[in-house]
XYZ file of C-alpha atoms in Angstrom:
553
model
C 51.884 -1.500 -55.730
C 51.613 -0.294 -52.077
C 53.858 -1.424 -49.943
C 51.639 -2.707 -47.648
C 49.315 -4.540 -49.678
C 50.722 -7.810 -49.402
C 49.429 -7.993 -45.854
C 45.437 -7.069 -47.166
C 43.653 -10.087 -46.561
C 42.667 -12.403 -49.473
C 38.824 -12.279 -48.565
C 37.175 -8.836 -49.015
C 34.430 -7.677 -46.273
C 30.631 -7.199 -47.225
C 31.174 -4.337 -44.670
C 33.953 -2.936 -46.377
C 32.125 -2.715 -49.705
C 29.940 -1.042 -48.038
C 32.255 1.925 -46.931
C 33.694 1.619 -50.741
C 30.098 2.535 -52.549
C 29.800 5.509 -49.465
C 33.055 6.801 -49.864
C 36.237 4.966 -51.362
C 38.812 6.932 -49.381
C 36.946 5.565 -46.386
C 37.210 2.291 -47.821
C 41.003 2.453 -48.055
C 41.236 4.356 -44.475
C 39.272 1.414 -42.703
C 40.753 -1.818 -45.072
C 44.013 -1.289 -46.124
C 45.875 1.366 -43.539
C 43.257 -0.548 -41.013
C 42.343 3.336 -39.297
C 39.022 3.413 -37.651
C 36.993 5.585 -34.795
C 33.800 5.658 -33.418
C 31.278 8.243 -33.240
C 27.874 8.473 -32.630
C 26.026 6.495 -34.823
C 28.954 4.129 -35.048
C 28.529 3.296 -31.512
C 24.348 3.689 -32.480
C 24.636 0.933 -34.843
C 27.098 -1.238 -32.556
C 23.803 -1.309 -30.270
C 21.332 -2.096 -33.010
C 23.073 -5.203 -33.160
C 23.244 -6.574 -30.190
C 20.444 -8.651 -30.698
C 21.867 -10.336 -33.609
C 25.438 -10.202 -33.257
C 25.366 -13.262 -30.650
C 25.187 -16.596 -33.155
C 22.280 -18.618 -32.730
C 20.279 -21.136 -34.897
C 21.646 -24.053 -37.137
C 22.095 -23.611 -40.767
C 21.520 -26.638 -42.385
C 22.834 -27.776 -46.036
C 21.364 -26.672 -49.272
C 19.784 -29.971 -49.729
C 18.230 -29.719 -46.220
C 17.060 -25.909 -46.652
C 13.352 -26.858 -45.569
C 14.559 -27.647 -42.142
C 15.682 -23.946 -41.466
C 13.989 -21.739 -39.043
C 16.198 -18.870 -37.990
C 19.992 -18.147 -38.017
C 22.110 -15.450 -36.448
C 25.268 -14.558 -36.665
C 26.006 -16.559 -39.734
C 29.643 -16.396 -41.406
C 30.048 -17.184 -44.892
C 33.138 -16.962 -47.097
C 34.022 -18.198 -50.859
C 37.780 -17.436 -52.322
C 37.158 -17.769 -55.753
C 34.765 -14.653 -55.322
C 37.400 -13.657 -52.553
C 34.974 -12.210 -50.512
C 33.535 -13.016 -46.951
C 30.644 -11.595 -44.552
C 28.934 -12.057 -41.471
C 25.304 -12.285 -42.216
C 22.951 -10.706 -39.079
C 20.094 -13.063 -39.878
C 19.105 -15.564 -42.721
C 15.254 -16.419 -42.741
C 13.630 -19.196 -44.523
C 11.787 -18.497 -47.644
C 9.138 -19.913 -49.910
C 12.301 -21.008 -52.501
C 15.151 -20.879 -50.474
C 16.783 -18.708 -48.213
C 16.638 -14.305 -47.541
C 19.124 -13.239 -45.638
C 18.453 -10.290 -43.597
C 21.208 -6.517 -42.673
C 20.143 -4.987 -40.012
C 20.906 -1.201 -40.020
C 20.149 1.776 -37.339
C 18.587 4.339 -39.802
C 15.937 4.851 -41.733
C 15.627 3.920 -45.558
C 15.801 6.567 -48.353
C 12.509 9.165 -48.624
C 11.747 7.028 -51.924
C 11.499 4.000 -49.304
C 14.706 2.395 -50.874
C 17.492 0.908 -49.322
C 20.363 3.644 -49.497
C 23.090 2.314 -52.058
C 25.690 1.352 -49.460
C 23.136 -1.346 -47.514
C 22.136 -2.428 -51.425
C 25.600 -3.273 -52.014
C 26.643 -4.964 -48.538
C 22.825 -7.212 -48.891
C 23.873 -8.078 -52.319
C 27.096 -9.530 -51.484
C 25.382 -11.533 -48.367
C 23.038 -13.431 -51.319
C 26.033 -13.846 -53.703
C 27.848 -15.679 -51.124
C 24.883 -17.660 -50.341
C 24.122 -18.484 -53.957
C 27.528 -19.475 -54.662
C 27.143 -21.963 -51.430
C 24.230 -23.805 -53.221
C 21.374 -21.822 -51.263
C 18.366 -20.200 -53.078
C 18.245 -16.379 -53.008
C 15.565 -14.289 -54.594
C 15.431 -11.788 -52.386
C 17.264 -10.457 -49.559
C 15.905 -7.893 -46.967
C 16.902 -4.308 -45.248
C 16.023 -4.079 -41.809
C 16.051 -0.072 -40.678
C 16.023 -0.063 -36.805
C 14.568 3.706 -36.753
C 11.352 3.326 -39.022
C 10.983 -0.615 -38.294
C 10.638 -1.137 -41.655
C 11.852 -4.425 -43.758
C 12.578 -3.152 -47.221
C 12.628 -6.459 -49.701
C 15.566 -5.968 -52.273
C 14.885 -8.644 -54.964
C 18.174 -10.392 -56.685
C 18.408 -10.888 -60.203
C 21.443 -11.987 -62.243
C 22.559 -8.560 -63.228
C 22.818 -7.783 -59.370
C 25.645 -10.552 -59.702
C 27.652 -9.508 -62.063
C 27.516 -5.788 -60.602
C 28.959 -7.047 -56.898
C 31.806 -8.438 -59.635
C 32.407 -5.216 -60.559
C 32.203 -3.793 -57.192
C 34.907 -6.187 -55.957
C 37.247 -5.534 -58.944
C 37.284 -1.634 -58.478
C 37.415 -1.679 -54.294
C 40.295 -4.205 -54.904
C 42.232 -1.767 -57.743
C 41.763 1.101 -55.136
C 43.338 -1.200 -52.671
C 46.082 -1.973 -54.133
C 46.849 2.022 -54.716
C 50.426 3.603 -53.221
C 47.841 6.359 -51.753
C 44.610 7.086 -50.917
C 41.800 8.541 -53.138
C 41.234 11.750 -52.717
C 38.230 13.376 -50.366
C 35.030 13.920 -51.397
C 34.402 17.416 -52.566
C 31.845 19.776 -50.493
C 29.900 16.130 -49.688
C 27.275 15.621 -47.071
C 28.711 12.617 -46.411
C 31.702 13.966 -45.000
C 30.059 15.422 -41.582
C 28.318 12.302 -40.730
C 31.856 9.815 -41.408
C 32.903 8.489 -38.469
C 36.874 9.186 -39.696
C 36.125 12.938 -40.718
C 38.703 14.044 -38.349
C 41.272 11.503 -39.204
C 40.433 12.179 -43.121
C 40.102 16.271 -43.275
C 38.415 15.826 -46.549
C 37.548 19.895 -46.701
C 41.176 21.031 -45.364
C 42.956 18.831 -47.487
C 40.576 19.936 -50.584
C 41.144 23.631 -49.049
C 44.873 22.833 -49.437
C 44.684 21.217 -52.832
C 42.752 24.158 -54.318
C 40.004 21.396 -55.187
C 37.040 23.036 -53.233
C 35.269 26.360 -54.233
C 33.197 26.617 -50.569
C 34.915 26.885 -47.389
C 36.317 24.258 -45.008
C 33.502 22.859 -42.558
C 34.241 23.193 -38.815
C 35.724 20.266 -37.743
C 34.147 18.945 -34.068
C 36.767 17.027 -31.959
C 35.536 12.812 -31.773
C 36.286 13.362 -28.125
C 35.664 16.667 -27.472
C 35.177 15.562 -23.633
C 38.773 14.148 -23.061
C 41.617 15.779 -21.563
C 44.602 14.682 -20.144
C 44.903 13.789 -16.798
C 48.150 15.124 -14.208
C 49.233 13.409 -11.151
C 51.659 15.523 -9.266
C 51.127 14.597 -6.070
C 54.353 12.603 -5.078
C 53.753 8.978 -3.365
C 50.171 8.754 -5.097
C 49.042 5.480 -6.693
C 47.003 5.512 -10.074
C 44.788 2.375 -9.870
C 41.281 1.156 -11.698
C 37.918 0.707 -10.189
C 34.898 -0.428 -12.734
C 34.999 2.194 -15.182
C 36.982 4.711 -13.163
C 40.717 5.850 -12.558
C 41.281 6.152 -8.787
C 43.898 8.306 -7.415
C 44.859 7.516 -3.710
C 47.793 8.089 -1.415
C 48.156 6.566 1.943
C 44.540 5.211 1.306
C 43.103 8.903 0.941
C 41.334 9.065 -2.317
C 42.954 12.200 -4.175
C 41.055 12.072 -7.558
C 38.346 9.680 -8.957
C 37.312 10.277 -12.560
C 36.096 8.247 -15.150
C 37.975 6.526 -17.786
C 35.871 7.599 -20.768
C 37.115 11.512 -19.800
C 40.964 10.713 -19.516
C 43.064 11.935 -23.334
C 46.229 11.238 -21.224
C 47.904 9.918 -18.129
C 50.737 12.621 -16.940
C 52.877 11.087 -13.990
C 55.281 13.918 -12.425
C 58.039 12.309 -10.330
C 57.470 9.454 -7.864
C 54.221 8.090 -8.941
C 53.001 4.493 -8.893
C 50.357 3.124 -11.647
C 48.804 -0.317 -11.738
C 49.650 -3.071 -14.485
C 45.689 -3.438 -14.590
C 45.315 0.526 -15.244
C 47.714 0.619 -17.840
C 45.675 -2.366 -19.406
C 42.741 -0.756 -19.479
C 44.087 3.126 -20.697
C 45.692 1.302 -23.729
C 42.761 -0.804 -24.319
C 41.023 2.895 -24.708
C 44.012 4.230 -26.991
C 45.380 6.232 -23.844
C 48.992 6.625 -23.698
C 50.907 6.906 -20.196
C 53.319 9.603 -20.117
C 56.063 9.508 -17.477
C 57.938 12.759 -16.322
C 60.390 13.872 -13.717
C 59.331 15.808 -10.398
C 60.846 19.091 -12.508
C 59.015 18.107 -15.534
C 60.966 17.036 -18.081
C 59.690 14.044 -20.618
C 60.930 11.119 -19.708
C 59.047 8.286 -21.792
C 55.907 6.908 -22.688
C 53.793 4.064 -22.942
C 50.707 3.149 -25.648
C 49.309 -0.399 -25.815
C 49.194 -2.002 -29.174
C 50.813 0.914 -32.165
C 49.094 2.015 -35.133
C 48.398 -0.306 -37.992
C 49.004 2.405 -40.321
C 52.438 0.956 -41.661
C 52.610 2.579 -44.812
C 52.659 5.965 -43.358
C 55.658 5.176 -41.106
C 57.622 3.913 -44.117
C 57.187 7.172 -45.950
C 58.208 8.870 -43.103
C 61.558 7.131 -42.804
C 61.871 7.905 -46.701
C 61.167 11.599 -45.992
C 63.233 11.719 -42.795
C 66.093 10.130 -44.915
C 65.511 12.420 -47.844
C 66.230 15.307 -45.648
C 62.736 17.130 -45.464
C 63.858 20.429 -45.726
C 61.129 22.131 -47.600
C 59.239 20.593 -44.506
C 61.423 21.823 -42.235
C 61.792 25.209 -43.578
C 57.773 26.036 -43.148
C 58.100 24.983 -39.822
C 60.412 27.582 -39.061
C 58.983 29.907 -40.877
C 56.145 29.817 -38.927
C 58.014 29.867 -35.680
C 59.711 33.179 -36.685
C 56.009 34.847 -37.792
C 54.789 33.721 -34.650
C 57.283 34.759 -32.587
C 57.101 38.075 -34.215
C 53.568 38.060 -34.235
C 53.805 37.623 -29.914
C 55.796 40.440 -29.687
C 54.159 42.876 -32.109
C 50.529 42.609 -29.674
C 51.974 42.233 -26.399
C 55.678 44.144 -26.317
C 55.277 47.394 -23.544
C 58.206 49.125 -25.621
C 59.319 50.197 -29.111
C 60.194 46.379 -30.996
C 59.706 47.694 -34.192
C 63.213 46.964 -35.408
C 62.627 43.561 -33.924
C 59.771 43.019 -35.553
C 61.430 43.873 -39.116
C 64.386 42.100 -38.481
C 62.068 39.182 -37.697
C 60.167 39.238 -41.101
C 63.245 39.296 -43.182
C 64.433 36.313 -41.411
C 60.843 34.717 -41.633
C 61.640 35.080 -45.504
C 65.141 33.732 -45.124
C 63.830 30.640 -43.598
C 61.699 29.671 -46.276
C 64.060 29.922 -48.664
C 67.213 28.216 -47.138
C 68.841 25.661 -49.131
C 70.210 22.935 -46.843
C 69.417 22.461 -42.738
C 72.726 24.168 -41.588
C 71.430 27.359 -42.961
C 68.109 26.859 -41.656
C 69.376 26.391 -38.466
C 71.636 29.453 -38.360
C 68.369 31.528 -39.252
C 66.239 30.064 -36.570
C 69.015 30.577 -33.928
C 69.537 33.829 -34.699
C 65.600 34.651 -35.005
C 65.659 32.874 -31.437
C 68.546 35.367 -30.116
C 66.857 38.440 -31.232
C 63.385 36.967 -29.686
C 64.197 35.839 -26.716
C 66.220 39.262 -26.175
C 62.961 40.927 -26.276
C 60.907 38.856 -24.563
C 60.405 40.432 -21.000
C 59.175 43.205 -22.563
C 55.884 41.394 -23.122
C 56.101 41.529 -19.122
C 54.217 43.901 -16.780
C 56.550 46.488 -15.274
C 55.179 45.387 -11.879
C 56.543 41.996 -12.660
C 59.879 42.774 -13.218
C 61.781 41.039 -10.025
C 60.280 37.766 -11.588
C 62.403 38.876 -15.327
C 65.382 40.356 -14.045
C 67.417 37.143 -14.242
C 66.160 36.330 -17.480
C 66.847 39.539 -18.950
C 70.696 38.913 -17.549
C 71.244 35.586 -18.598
C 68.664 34.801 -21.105
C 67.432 31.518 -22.312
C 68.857 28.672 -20.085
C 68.101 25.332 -20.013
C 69.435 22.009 -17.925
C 68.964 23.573 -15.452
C 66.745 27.123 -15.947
C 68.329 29.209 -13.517
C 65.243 31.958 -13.004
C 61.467 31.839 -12.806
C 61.335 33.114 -16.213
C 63.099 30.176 -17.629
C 61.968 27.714 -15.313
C 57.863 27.984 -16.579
C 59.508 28.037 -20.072
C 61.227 25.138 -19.600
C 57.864 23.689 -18.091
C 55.287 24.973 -20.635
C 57.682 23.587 -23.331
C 57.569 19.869 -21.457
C 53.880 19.756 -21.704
C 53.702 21.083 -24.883
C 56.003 18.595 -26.262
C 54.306 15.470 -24.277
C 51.032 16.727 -26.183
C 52.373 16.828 -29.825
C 54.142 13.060 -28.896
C 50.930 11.549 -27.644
C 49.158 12.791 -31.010
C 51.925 12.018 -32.910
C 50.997 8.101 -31.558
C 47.606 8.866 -32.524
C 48.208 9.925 -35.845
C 50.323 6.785 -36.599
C 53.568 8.950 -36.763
C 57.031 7.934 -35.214
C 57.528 10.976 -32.740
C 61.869 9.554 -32.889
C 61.855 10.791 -36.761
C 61.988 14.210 -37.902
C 63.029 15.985 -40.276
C 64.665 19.250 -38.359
C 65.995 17.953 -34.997
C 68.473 15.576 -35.337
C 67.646 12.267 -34.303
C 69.494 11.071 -31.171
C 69.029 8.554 -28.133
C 65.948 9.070 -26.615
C 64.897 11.889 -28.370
C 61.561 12.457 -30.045
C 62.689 14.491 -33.327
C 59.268 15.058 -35.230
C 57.385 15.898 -31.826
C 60.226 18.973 -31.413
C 59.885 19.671 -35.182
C 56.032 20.069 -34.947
C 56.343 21.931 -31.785
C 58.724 24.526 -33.137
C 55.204 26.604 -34.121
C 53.427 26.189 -31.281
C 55.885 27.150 -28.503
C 55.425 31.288 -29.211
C 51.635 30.420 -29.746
C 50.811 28.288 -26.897
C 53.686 27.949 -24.569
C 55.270 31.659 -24.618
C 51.856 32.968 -24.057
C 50.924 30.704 -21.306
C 54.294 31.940 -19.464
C 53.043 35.576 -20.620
C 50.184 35.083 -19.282
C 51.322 33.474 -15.807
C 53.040 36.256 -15.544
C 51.139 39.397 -16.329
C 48.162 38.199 -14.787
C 49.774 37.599 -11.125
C 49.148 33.646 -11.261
C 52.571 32.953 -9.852
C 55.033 34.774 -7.500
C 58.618 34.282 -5.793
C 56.884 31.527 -3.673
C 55.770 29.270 -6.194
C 59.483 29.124 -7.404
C 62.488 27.134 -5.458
C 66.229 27.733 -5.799
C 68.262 25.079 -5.606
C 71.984 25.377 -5.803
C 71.864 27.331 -9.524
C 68.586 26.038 -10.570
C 64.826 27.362 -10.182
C 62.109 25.039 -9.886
C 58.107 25.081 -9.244
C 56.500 24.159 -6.119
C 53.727 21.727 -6.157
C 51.325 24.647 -6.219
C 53.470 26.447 -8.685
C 53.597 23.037 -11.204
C 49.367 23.215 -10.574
C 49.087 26.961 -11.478
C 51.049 26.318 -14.898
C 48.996 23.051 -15.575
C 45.496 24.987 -15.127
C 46.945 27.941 -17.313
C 48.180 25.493 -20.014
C 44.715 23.319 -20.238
C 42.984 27.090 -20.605
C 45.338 28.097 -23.497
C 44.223 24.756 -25.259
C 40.861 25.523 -24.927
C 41.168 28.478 -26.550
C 40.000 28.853 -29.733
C 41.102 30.774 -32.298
C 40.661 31.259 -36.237
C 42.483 28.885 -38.340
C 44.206 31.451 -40.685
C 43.932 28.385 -43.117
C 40.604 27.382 -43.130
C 38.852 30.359 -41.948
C 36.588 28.316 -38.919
C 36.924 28.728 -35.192
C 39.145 25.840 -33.474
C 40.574 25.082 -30.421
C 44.128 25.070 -30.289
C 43.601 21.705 -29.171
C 42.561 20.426 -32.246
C 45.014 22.483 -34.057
C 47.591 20.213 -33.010
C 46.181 17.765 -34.008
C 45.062 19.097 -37.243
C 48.418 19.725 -38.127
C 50.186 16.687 -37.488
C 47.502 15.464 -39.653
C 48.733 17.524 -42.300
C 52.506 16.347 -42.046
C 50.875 12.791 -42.282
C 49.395 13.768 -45.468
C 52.725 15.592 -47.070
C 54.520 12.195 -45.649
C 51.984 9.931 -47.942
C 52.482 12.496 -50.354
C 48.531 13.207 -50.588
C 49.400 16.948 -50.153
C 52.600 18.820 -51.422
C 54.226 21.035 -48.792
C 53.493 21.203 -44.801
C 51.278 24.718 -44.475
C 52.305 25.653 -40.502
C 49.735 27.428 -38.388
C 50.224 30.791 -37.998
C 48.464 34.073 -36.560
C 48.427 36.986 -37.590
């Protein structure tokens, strides 16, 4: 039995029997991990009832039926049949009562209610039968056509919502989900098709014969919001975020557009914006004035329970098969970077950096693995100003001398690395909290104090794709200069401009789109984050075998 079935209520939702008939691995999403998202014609439907979500009306007893007019808003619930639903509106018939569902669409082209609605109307009249009311017939109300389709109720309709509850409940009480539909229409329409990745993770199980769909973002709109600017106060006006500092308004923007709140340094934020960013599923991210992580806030966590459990069982199990795609697909990146953009002769590079790609994926135990990825790092990083422009050399020179250096980077080269690796990592943590994963467990980076393991294991692809480029990029392209940097006893930091230069850079590279070498459809790598933490959630559940990194080619 699931581990987290114990805490699924006793009474089962009309709604959710609804979801169950459309799609049972929604039904499980929504009921028993308790994941859920709007989209379009969730928040379409949310407005179709306005009128009869409010309660209204007075039911009166069975034995009193003839005195009912109109009800709204009526909640009914029986435990033997363990079920329980809100009915919109319950009418007064000729020979009892009809209870009315009110729905956005339209019915089917036959002029039927669609299967889902039958279901959800039929378990409205069982719960009023088994209350002592009279049901013959209940009624589908489609908002779009304004059309009242009349579904009668007969005793075989009974014992089939029986049924329905009996299966929904076996799936529920299942260690994992059911598997996605395959190649379904239903899929683009599903208000959890990004959350669900029925095509990738049908792509990945070798279950579909047609290619993945193109997922589209649910907020395609959001992005993350950075407040450098030191002494500035983050407050909350109506629906807006207002930046101000010594009463001058700095930013004003509105709440709906905000993926992230980004603090550099000495920032203030209100209690009453925080309320309302976490209210919205926006986590606050706090960094120092050089950039580094240094926490994070999210209002209430995920509900999805089961998924953090299997990731302490994984994390404790070692995850090295994990952990040895991920470097893998560091290493092919890496050398992928340098084979397009290198100005001299890496070809030995370039081999050595394939045979260690294949040495990764085969290591036997995470000492090894680490050995491999240090030394791919050595041989990388010794290379990498010569993916700089000649004419941007006095930026490189200290790197090329020194080479990587951290806490703190002591030349330009290493300080936008060190920067472009902060931001990347605060992204991967804040979907991490989306996804329902612990960022503190991993599977490669040790866990320590403070330190957010499977965020720095998922980012391990990404820095040569997104970060090293960006950095590339900043460079070649004359973006920053010896002025945006400051030297300060050994280190090198950005100036305020400088930190703004690598911020706009950084939101273009996740813009970007690019093939997914996977699934063959154009994606941003935005979403490809996100996408693949969504994959380690899946090997984690242990709905898909082995964690399939993004690479380029």
């Amino acid at each position: 039995m699931n581990a987290g079935t114990e805490a699924i209520p006793e009474l089962l939702p009309a709604r959710m029997l609804n979801e169950f008939v459309y799609c049972p691995r929604l039904f499980y999403f929504e009921w028993v991990d308790t994941r859920w998202a709007d989209n379009d014609d969730t928040e379409a439907g949310r407005f179709t009832h306005r009128v009869v979500d409010e309660p209204g009306g007075h039911m009166p007893p069975p034995e009193a039926v003839e005195l009912l007019k109109q009800v709204r808003s009526f909640r009914v619930e029986n435990r033997d049949l363990g079920l329980i639903a809100v009915i919109d509106r319950i009418d007064a018939g000729d020979a009892g009562v009809i209870p009315v569902d009110f729905k956005k669409g339209r019915p089917t082209p036959e002029g039927e209610p669609w299967p889902t609605d039958r279901a959800q109307v039929m378990v409205q009249a069982v719960l009023l039968s088994a209350a002592g009311y009279d049901v013959d017939h209940a009624i589908v109300y489609y908002a779009e056509t304004n059309q009242r389709i009349v579904v009668p109720v007969t005793d075989a309709d009974y014992d089939e919502v029986h049924d329905l509850v009996s299966a929904a409940r076996e799936v529920a009480n299942q260690v994992k989900p059911p598997l996605p539909l395959v190649s379904s229409p239903k899929c683009p329409r599903c208000s959890l098709v990004g959350l669900c990745l029925p095509d990738e993770t049908n792509a990945l199980l070798e279950r579909a014969e047609t290619p993945p769909r193109r997922i589209t973002p649910r907020d395609p709109d959001h992005r993350p919001l950075y407040v450098t600017e030191q002494g500035a106060f983050v407050g909350v006006k109506g629906g807006r975020l207002v930046v101000t500092k010594a009463k001058e308004k700095l930013a004003d923007v509105r709440l709906i557009d905000v993926a992230q709140l980004c603090l550099f340094g000495h920032v203030q934020v209100s209690s009453e914006a925080l309320s309302r960013l976490w209210t919205h599923g926006v986590p606050v991210l706090w960094f120092s004035y050089g950039g580094w992580l240094r926490g994070w806030a999210q209002g209430e966590p995920s509900r999805y329970v089961e998924l953090r459990r299997r990731q302490v069982i994984v994390h404790g199990q070692g995850g090295l098969g994990i952990a040895c795609r991920m470097i893998a697909g560091k290493i092919r990146n890496c050398r992928t970077l340098l084979r397009r953009n290198s100005r001299g002769d890496v070809s030995s590079v370039v081999e050595a950096l394939g045979r260690l790609y294949s040495q990764a994926e085969r290591a036997t135990s995470i000492p090894e693995l680490l050995g491999i990825e240090g030394t791919a790092a050595r041989i990388y990083f010794g290379e990498l100003t010569t993916m700089v422009a000649p004419a941007r050399s006095h930026l490189a020179s200290g790197f090329d001398r020194d080479g990587r250096t951290r806490r703190p980077p002591t030349d330009p080269v290493n300080c936008l690395l060190s920067y472009a690796y902060a931001l990347l990592l605060k992204d991967i943590v804040a979907v991490c909290l989306g996804v329902g994963l612990d960022p503190f467990i991993g599977v490669l980076h040790r866990p320590r104090f403070g330190r957010p393991s499977l965020a720095l294991d998922l980012a391990e692809e990404f820095r040569p794709l997104i970060a090293d480029s960006v950095v590339i990029g900043l460079l070649n392209n004359g973006e920053v200069d010896s002025h945006d940097f400051i030297i300060r006893g050994r280190g090198v930091t950005l100036t305020q401009n400088g930190r703004r230069t690598v911020l706009r850079a950084y939101e273009r590279r996740l813009d970007q789109t690019v093939t997914h070498p996977t699934f063959g459809y154009k994606i941003s790598y935005r979403r490809v984050i996100d996408v693949q933490a969504r994959i380690m959630a899946a090997v984690m559940i242990g709905e898909l075998p082995d964690y399939v990194p993004m690479t380029t080619r």
